[in-house]
Amino acid sequence: IKGLMIRPTYGMLAGAEKSLKSYIAQIFAVGAAAGVPVFGQFNVPTAMPVLMFVGEGGRSPYTRRLGRGAPAYDVRLAELPLVSFFDVAPVSSDTFKSSFERHLHDYRPGITVIEPWYVFHGTGSGGRQLHMEADPLSYLSHTAENFGSSLIIGNHYNQTGSGHGLRRITGAGPAEGSDSWWMVEKVEKNCDVDAGHFELS
């Protein structure tokens, strides 16, 4: 996605609570799958399959959002090479690894999205020890790269940090383990929820 995402790459799409991260991940996905400019601004030279592992909200809300987003691109959702899965398991589990590798093999996606990270993280570690967090993050990035897919992981801001850099992302590992990153914040004074108008930085 010219000016927005290189290939191959891996990293975090992160922001504060309710900063529309899930919507933005879908906007990336639909634009890439359709081969149309993302946000009407960032060109996609070649349409590509996109694979999404969805862990939050369930199938109905996710599909409803996609159903609103695709017409905004003037594309038909049913015709896109966009495949979504809703089975949640910890990244370290055999269940997830088998599913992840099988779907990468079968669909050969140009982009893979895992969203949000906390749902797939599991309880094997508390998220604060870099050496423990490196294992699942490295597995994801290396496996996706082996199949030629760029990886986006949705994550949240931490509660105690400040600024807009990588250290705002929750948990150990994202700062060290991201090749690319996208930090999202709402411009609250310019947002009108009732009108469905949002401005982001």
mmCIF file of C-alpha atoms in Angstrom:
data_model
loop_
_atom_site.group_PDB
_atom_site.id
_atom_site.type_symbol
_atom_site.label_atom_id
_atom_site.label_comp_id
_atom_site.label_asym_id
_atom_site.label_seq_id
_atom_site.Cartn_x
_atom_site.Cartn_y
_atom_site.Cartn_z
ATOM 1 C CA ILE A 1 0.000 0.000 0.000
ATOM 2 C CA LYS A 2 2.011 2.941 -1.300
ATOM 3 C CA GLY A 3 2.934 5.368 1.457
ATOM 4 C CA LEU A 4 1.255 3.270 4.132
ATOM 5 C CA MET A 5 2.665 -0.269 4.170
ATOM 6 C CA ILE A 6 5.663 -2.026 2.638
ATOM 7 C CA ARG A 7 5.950 -5.692 1.722
ATOM 8 C CA PRO A 8 6.982 -7.764 3.442
ATOM 9 C CA THR A 9 6.695 -6.230 6.886
ATOM 10 C CA TYR A 10 5.225 -6.894 10.324
ATOM 11 C CA GLY A 11 4.147 -4.768 13.235
ATOM 12 C CA MET A 12 1.446 -3.202 15.347
ATOM 13 C CA LEU A 13 -1.611 -1.100 14.574
ATOM 14 C CA ALA A 14 -2.188 0.515 17.959
ATOM 15 C CA GLY A 15 -4.116 3.274 19.655
ATOM 16 C CA ALA A 16 -6.152 4.292 22.659
ATOM 17 C CA GLU A 17 -9.462 2.665 23.529
ATOM 18 C CA LYS A 18 -12.221 3.298 20.973
ATOM 19 C CA SER A 19 -9.881 4.946 18.477
ATOM 20 C CA LEU A 20 -11.431 2.870 15.653
ATOM 21 C CA LYS A 21 -8.497 0.434 15.326
ATOM 22 C CA SER A 22 -10.751 -2.443 14.267
ATOM 23 C CA TYR A 23 -12.390 -0.282 11.605
ATOM 24 C CA ILE A 24 -9.000 0.853 10.329
ATOM 25 C CA ALA A 25 -7.760 -2.734 10.088
ATOM 26 C CA GLN A 26 -10.827 -3.505 7.979
ATOM 27 C CA ILE A 27 -10.230 -0.427 5.820
ATOM 28 C CA PHE A 28 -6.681 -1.657 5.151
ATOM 29 C CA ALA A 29 -8.014 -5.127 4.376
ATOM 30 C CA VAL A 30 -10.808 -4.140 1.997
ATOM 31 C CA GLY A 31 -8.620 -1.679 0.101
ATOM 32 C CA ALA A 32 -5.820 -4.216 -0.319
ATOM 33 C CA ALA A 33 -8.191 -7.017 -1.337
ATOM 34 C CA ALA A 34 -10.017 -4.789 -3.833
ATOM 35 C CA GLY A 35 -6.908 -3.089 -5.186
ATOM 36 C CA VAL A 36 -8.348 0.382 -4.545
ATOM 37 C CA PRO A 37 -6.701 3.301 -2.698
ATOM 38 C CA VAL A 38 -6.903 2.896 1.076
ATOM 39 C CA PHE A 39 -8.727 5.883 2.581
ATOM 40 C CA GLY A 40 -8.988 7.046 -1.026
ATOM 41 C CA GLN A 41 -5.378 8.176 -0.738
ATOM 42 C CA PHE A 42 -2.856 5.320 -0.536
ATOM 43 C CA ASN A 43 -2.649 3.383 -3.796
ATOM 44 C CA VAL A 44 -2.710 -0.410 -3.952
ATOM 45 C CA PRO A 45 -0.831 -1.360 -7.158
ATOM 46 C CA THR A 46 -2.093 -4.953 -7.154
ATOM 47 C CA ALA A 47 -5.097 -6.467 -5.414
ATOM 48 C CA MET A 48 -4.177 -9.324 -3.093
ATOM 49 C CA PRO A 49 -5.762 -11.920 -0.813
ATOM 50 C CA VAL A 50 -6.135 -10.739 2.774
ATOM 51 C CA LEU A 51 -6.495 -13.024 5.784
ATOM 52 C CA MET A 52 -8.040 -11.774 9.034
ATOM 53 C CA PHE A 53 -8.085 -13.492 12.437
ATOM 54 C CA VAL A 54 -10.862 -11.742 14.347
ATOM 55 C CA GLY A 55 -10.978 -12.053 18.105
ATOM 56 C CA GLU A 56 -13.286 -9.309 19.299
ATOM 57 C CA GLY A 57 -16.966 -8.581 18.838
ATOM 58 C CA GLY A 58 -17.911 -11.770 17.051
ATOM 59 C CA ARG A 59 -18.913 -12.592 13.519
ATOM 60 C CA SER A 60 -22.077 -10.458 13.289
ATOM 61 C CA PRO A 61 -20.650 -7.043 14.301
ATOM 62 C CA TYR A 62 -17.517 -7.665 12.240
ATOM 63 C CA THR A 63 -19.513 -8.625 9.155
ATOM 64 C CA ARG A 64 -21.858 -5.660 9.632
ATOM 65 C CA ARG A 65 -18.889 -3.263 9.678
ATOM 66 C CA LEU A 66 -17.438 -4.876 6.563
ATOM 67 C CA GLY A 67 -20.832 -4.570 4.899
ATOM 68 C CA ARG A 68 -20.746 -0.816 5.484
ATOM 69 C CA GLY A 69 -17.103 -0.401 4.490
ATOM 70 C CA ALA A 70 -17.136 -2.196 1.152
ATOM 71 C CA PRO A 71 -19.749 0.084 -0.481
ATOM 72 C CA ALA A 72 -17.673 3.089 0.591
ATOM 73 C CA TYR A 73 -15.001 1.667 -1.700
ATOM 74 C CA ASP A 74 -17.659 0.940 -4.350
ATOM 75 C CA VAL A 75 -16.793 -2.760 -4.297
ATOM 76 C CA ARG A 76 -18.793 -5.928 -3.690
ATOM 77 C CA LEU A 77 -17.679 -7.679 -0.518
ATOM 78 C CA ALA A 78 -18.615 -11.153 -1.786
ATOM 79 C CA GLU A 79 -16.220 -10.762 -4.713
ATOM 80 C CA LEU A 80 -13.146 -9.875 -2.663
ATOM 81 C CA PRO A 81 -10.330 -12.309 -1.753
ATOM 82 C CA LEU A 82 -10.845 -11.412 1.910
ATOM 83 C CA VAL A 83 -11.085 -14.385 4.276
ATOM 84 C CA SER A 84 -11.915 -14.070 7.983
ATOM 85 C CA PHE A 85 -11.727 -16.565 10.837
ATOM 86 C CA PHE A 86 -13.295 -16.248 14.271
ATOM 87 C CA ASP A 87 -11.861 -19.207 16.179
ATOM 88 C CA VAL A 88 -9.821 -17.768 19.038
ATOM 89 C CA ALA A 89 -6.915 -19.631 20.628
ATOM 90 C CA PRO A 90 -3.621 -18.539 22.214
ATOM 91 C CA VAL A 91 -0.825 -18.023 19.686
ATOM 92 C CA SER A 92 1.362 -20.495 21.567
ATOM 93 C CA SER A 93 -1.211 -23.297 21.269
ATOM 94 C CA ASP A 94 -1.050 -26.084 18.721
ATOM 95 C CA THR A 95 -4.619 -25.211 17.757
ATOM 96 C CA PHE A 96 -3.693 -21.694 16.699
ATOM 97 C CA LYS A 97 -0.409 -22.627 15.046
ATOM 98 C CA SER A 98 -2.036 -25.343 12.977
ATOM 99 C CA SER A 99 -4.813 -22.998 11.862
ATOM 100 C CA PHE A 100 -2.456 -20.073 11.195
ATOM 101 C CA GLU A 101 -0.035 -22.067 9.075
ATOM 102 C CA ARG A 102 -2.768 -23.939 7.200
ATOM 103 C CA HIS A 103 -4.589 -20.742 6.234
ATOM 104 C CA LEU A 104 -1.365 -18.991 5.197
ATOM 105 C CA HIS A 105 -0.570 -21.982 3.018
ATOM 106 C CA ASP A 106 -4.047 -22.234 1.511
ATOM 107 C CA TYR A 107 -4.776 -18.552 0.829
ATOM 108 C CA ARG A 108 -1.272 -17.070 0.339
ATOM 109 C CA PRO A 109 -2.416 -13.668 1.611
ATOM 110 C CA GLY A 110 -0.481 -10.524 0.811
ATOM 111 C CA ILE A 111 -1.589 -9.174 4.209
ATOM 112 C CA THR A 112 -2.549 -11.030 7.394
ATOM 113 C CA VAL A 113 -4.319 -9.230 10.241
ATOM 114 C CA ILE A 114 -4.569 -10.481 13.834
ATOM 115 C CA GLU A 115 -6.896 -8.273 15.839
ATOM 116 C CA PRO A 116 -6.779 -7.628 18.754
ATOM 117 C CA TRP A 117 -3.581 -8.971 20.278
ATOM 118 C CA TYR A 118 -4.845 -9.349 23.846
ATOM 119 C CA VAL A 119 -7.408 -11.951 22.741
ATOM 120 C CA PHE A 120 -4.793 -14.158 21.057
ATOM 121 C CA HIS A 121 -1.980 -13.527 23.562
ATOM 122 C CA GLY A 122 -2.975 -16.248 26.004
ATOM 123 C CA THR A 123 -2.032 -16.533 29.666
ATOM 124 C CA GLY A 124 1.373 -18.160 29.309
ATOM 125 C CA SER A 125 3.072 -14.909 30.296
ATOM 126 C CA GLY A 126 2.036 -11.652 31.882
ATOM 127 C CA GLY A 127 3.034 -9.601 28.874
ATOM 128 C CA ARG A 128 5.766 -7.674 30.680
ATOM 129 C CA GLN A 129 8.862 -9.806 30.148
ATOM 130 C CA LEU A 130 10.557 -9.118 26.837
ATOM 131 C CA HIS A 131 12.242 -12.511 26.559
ATOM 132 C CA MET A 132 8.948 -14.333 27.022
ATOM 133 C CA GLU A 133 7.011 -12.055 24.675
ATOM 134 C CA ALA A 134 9.597 -12.401 21.921
ATOM 135 C CA ASP A 135 8.667 -16.034 21.307
ATOM 136 C CA PRO A 136 5.033 -15.605 20.140
ATOM 137 C CA LEU A 137 5.721 -12.356 18.304
ATOM 138 C CA SER A 138 8.708 -13.836 16.475
ATOM 139 C CA TYR A 139 6.706 -16.928 15.598
ATOM 140 C CA LEU A 140 3.970 -14.802 14.030
ATOM 141 C CA SER A 141 6.252 -12.495 12.082
ATOM 142 C CA HIS A 142 8.609 -15.211 10.848
ATOM 143 C CA THR A 143 5.805 -17.565 9.845
ATOM 144 C CA ALA A 144 3.901 -14.853 7.967
ATOM 145 C CA GLU A 145 7.094 -13.777 6.205
ATOM 146 C CA ASN A 146 7.873 -17.365 5.203
ATOM 147 C CA PHE A 147 4.562 -17.385 3.332
ATOM 148 C CA GLY A 148 5.181 -13.959 1.788
ATOM 149 C CA SER A 149 2.551 -12.201 3.893
ATOM 150 C CA SER A 150 2.849 -8.873 5.682
ATOM 151 C CA LEU A 151 1.509 -8.985 9.235
ATOM 152 C CA ILE A 152 -0.572 -6.421 11.113
ATOM 153 C CA ILE A 153 -1.346 -7.024 14.803
ATOM 154 C CA GLY A 154 -3.973 -4.828 16.445
ATOM 155 C CA ASN A 155 -3.068 -3.633 19.926
ATOM 156 C CA HIS A 156 -3.893 -0.998 22.535
ATOM 157 C CA TYR A 157 -2.046 1.871 24.154
ATOM 158 C CA ASN A 158 -0.800 1.308 27.698
ATOM 159 C CA GLN A 159 -2.372 3.309 30.492
ATOM 160 C CA THR A 160 0.736 4.924 31.931
ATOM 161 C CA GLY A 161 2.762 6.068 28.947
ATOM 162 C CA SER A 162 2.706 9.361 27.109
ATOM 163 C CA GLY A 163 3.408 10.560 23.601
ATOM 164 C CA HIS A 164 2.819 8.729 20.335
ATOM 165 C CA GLY A 165 5.804 6.400 19.964
ATOM 166 C CA LEU A 166 6.215 2.655 20.124
ATOM 167 C CA ARG A 167 6.525 2.697 23.920
ATOM 168 C CA ARG A 168 2.836 3.600 24.116
ATOM 169 C CA ILE A 169 1.903 0.114 22.911
ATOM 170 C CA THR A 170 0.771 -2.293 25.630
ATOM 171 C CA GLY A 171 3.178 -4.993 26.758
ATOM 172 C CA ALA A 172 6.793 -5.870 26.205
ATOM 173 C CA GLY A 173 7.875 -6.753 22.694
ATOM 174 C CA PRO A 174 5.966 -4.503 20.282
ATOM 175 C CA ALA A 175 8.619 -1.765 20.326
ATOM 176 C CA GLU A 176 11.437 -4.235 19.785
ATOM 177 C CA GLY A 177 9.522 -6.591 17.510
ATOM 178 C CA SER A 178 7.855 -4.228 15.024
ATOM 179 C CA ASP A 179 9.303 -3.530 11.623
ATOM 180 C CA SER A 180 6.403 -1.166 10.842
ATOM 181 C CA TRP A 181 3.805 0.449 13.046
ATOM 182 C CA TRP A 182 0.658 2.533 12.756
ATOM 183 C CA MET A 183 -0.370 4.699 15.724
ATOM 184 C CA VAL A 184 -3.963 5.917 15.732
ATOM 185 C CA GLU A 185 -5.633 8.656 17.740
ATOM 186 C CA LYS A 186 -8.984 10.385 17.392
ATOM 187 C CA VAL A 187 -9.056 14.165 17.091
ATOM 188 C CA GLU A 188 -11.805 14.340 19.685
ATOM 189 C CA LYS A 189 -12.786 17.978 19.109
ATOM 190 C CA ASN A 190 -13.526 17.192 15.447
ATOM 191 C CA CYS A 191 -15.514 13.972 15.997
ATOM 192 C CA ASP A 192 -19.298 13.790 15.891
ATOM 193 C CA VAL A 193 -20.440 10.315 16.898
ATOM 194 C CA ASP A 194 -24.120 10.919 16.089
ATOM 195 C CA ALA A 195 -23.230 12.042 12.564
ATOM 196 C CA GLY A 196 -20.718 9.225 12.084
ATOM 197 C CA HIS A 197 -17.907 11.709 11.458
ATOM 198 C CA PHE A 198 -14.440 10.931 12.814
ATOM 199 C CA GLU A 199 -11.073 12.544 12.266
ATOM 200 C CA LEU A 200 -7.904 10.653 13.069
ATOM 201 C CA SER A 201 -4.249 11.456 13.454
#
